[in-house]
Short mmCIF file of C-alpha atoms in Angstrom, two decimals:
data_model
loop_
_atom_site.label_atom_id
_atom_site.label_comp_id
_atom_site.label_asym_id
_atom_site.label_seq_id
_atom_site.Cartn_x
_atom_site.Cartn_y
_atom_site.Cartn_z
CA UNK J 1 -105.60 31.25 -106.75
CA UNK J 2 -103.74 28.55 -106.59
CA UNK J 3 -102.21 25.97 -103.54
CA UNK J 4 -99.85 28.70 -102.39
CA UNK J 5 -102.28 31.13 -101.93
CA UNK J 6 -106.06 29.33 -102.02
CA UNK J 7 -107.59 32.80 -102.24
CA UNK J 8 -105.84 34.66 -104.58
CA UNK J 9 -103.36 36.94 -104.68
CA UNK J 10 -104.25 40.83 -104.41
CA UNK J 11 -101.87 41.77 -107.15
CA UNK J 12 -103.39 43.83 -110.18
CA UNK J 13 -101.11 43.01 -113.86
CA UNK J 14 -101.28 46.40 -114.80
CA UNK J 15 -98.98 47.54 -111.82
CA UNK J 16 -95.88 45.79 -114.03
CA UNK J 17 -96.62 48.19 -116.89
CA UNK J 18 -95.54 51.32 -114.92
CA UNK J 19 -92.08 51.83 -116.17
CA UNK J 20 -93.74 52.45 -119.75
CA UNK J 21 -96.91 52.84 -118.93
CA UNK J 22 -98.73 55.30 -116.60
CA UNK J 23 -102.48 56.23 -118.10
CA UNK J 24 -104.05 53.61 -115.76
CA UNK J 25 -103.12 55.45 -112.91
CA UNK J 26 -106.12 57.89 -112.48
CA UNK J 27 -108.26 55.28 -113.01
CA UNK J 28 -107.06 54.39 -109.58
CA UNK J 29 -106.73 57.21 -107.35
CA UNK J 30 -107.87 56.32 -104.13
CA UNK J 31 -107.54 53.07 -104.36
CA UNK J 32 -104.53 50.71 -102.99
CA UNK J 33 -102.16 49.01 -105.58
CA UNK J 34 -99.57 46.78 -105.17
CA UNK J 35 -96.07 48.05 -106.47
CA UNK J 36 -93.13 46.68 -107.14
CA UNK J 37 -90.42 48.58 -105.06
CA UNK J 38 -88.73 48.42 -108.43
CA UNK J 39 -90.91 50.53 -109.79
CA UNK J 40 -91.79 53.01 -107.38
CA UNK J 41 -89.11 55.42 -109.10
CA UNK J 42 -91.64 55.51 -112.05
CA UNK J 43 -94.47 56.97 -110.03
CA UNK J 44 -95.04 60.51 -111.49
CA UNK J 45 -95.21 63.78 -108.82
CA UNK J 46 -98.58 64.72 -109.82
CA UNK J 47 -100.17 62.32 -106.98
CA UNK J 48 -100.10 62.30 -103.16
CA UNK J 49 -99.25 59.05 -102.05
CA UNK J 50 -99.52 56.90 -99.37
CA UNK J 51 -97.30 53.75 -99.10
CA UNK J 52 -97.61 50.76 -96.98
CA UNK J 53 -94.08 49.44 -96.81
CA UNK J 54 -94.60 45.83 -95.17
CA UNK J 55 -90.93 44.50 -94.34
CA UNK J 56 -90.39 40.91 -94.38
CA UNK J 57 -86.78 38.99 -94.08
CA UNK J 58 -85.62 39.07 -97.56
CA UNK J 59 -84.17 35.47 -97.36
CA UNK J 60 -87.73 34.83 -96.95
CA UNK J 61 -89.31 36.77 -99.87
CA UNK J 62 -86.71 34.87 -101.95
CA UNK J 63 -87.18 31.28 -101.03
CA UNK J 64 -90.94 31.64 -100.98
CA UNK J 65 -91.04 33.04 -104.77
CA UNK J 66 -88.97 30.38 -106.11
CA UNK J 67 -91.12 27.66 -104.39
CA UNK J 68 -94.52 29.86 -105.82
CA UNK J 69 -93.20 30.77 -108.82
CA UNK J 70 -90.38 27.38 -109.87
CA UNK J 71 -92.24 25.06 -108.01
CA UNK J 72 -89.86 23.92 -106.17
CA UNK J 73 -89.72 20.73 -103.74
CA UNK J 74 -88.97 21.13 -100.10
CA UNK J 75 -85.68 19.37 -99.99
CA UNK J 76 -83.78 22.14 -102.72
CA UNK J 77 -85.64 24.97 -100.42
CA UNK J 78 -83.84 23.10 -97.29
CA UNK J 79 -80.51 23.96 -98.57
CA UNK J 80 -81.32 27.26 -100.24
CA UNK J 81 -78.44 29.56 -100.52
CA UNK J 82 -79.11 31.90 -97.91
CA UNK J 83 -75.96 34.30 -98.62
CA UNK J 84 -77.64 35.07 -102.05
CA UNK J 85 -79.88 37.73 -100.18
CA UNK J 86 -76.79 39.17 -98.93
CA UNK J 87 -76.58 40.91 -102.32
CA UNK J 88 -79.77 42.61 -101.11
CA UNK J 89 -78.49 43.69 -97.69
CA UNK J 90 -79.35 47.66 -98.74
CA UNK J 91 -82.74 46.81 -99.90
CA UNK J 92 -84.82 48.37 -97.55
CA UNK J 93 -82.11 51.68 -97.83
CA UNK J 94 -82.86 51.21 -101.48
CA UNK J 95 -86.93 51.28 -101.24
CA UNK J 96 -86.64 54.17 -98.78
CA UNK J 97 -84.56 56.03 -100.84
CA UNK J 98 -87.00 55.81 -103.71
CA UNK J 99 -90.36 56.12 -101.60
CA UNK J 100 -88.45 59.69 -100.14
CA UNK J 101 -88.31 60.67 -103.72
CA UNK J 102 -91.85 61.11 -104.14
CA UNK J 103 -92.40 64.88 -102.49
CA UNK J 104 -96.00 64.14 -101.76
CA UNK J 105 -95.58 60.89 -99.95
CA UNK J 106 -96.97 59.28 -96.47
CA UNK J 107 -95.61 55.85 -95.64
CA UNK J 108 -96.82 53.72 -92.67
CA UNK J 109 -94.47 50.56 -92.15
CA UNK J 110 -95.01 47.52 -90.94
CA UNK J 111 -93.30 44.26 -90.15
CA UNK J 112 -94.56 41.44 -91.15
CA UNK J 113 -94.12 38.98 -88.46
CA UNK J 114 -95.44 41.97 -86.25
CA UNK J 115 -98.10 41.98 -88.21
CA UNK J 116 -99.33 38.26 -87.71
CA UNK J 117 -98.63 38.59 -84.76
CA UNK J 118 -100.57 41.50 -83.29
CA UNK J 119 -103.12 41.63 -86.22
CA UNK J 120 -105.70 43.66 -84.66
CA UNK J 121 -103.04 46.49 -83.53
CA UNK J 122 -101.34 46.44 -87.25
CA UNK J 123 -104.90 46.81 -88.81
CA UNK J 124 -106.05 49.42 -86.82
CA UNK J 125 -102.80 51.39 -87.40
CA UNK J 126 -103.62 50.48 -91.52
CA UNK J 127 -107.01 51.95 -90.99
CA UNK J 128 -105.92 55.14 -89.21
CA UNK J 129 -102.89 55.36 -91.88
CA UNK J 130 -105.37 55.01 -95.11
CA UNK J 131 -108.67 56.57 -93.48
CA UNK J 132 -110.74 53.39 -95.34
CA UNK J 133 -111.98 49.92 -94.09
CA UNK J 134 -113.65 48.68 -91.13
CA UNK J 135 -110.84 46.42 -88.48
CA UNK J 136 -112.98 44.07 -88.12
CA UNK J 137 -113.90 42.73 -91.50
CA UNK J 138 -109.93 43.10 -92.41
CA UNK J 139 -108.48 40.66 -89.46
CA UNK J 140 -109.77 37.41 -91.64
CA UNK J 141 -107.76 38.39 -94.53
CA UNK J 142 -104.63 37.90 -92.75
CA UNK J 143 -104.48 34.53 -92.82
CA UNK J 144 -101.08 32.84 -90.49
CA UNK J 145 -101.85 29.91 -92.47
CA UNK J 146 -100.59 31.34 -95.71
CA UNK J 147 -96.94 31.79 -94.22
CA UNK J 148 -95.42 28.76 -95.34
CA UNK J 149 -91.97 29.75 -96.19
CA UNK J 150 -90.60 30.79 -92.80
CA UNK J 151 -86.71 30.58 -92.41
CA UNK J 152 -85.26 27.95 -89.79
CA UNK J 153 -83.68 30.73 -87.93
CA UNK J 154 -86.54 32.79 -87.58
#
């Protein structure tokens, strides 16, 4: 936790090992993980998967992890440089091209302004996609308050 995210993030350290190291995985079968997309080409075939691809505007994704992550002040994020996500303009091609590479792979996507949006409608599609949870003890996690990095276009 910290004043980005006052409850924690729901990111598991192990996940960044998967390029080199893969043992922990059947300790985990069942359960959801957070993966890099950069990774996801290191997933082995053995496993069924189902993904939960949740698209966000990658100018956003950017700016928010250097103010999380640099700790940077408002006034730099004001003028941050925008056309540097251009260079990731195929990224969602990219992470469907690797999630279509696992043979035994569901995905269920989601947007995520759609997704604070319409939470109860998103959620129940997440519960019919992953067959687990209850809707109604889900909608608090969402949390609008926790989107602090929105884009002046947007």
């Amino acid at each position: 936790a910290d004043k980005f995210n006052p409850n924690g993030y729901f990111e598991a350290d192990i996940a960044r090992t998967l390029s080199f190291n893969r043992n922990w995985l059947s300790s985990v079968v069942g359960k959801a993980i957070k993966i890099p997309c950069d990774l996801i080409e290191y997933l082995p075939e053995n496993y069924n998967y189902k993904f939960i691809y949740i698209k966000r505007d990658f100018n956003e994704v950017l700016k928010s992890s250097m103010k999380t992550k640099a700790g940077l002040n408002d006034n730099f994020l004001n003028s941050f440089p925008t056309k540097l996500a251009e260079t990731y303009s195929d990224y969602d091609q990219i992470v469907n091209d690797l999630i279509s590479l696992r043979p035994m792979a569901e995905v269920l996507k989601l947007d995520y302004n759609e997704l604070l949006n319409e939470k109860m409608v998103n959620i129940n599609r997440l519960v019919s996609f992953t067959g687990k949870g209850n809707a109604g003890h889900l909608e608090p996690v969402i949390d609008e308050n926790l989107y602090q990095t929105r884009l002046v276009n947007n």
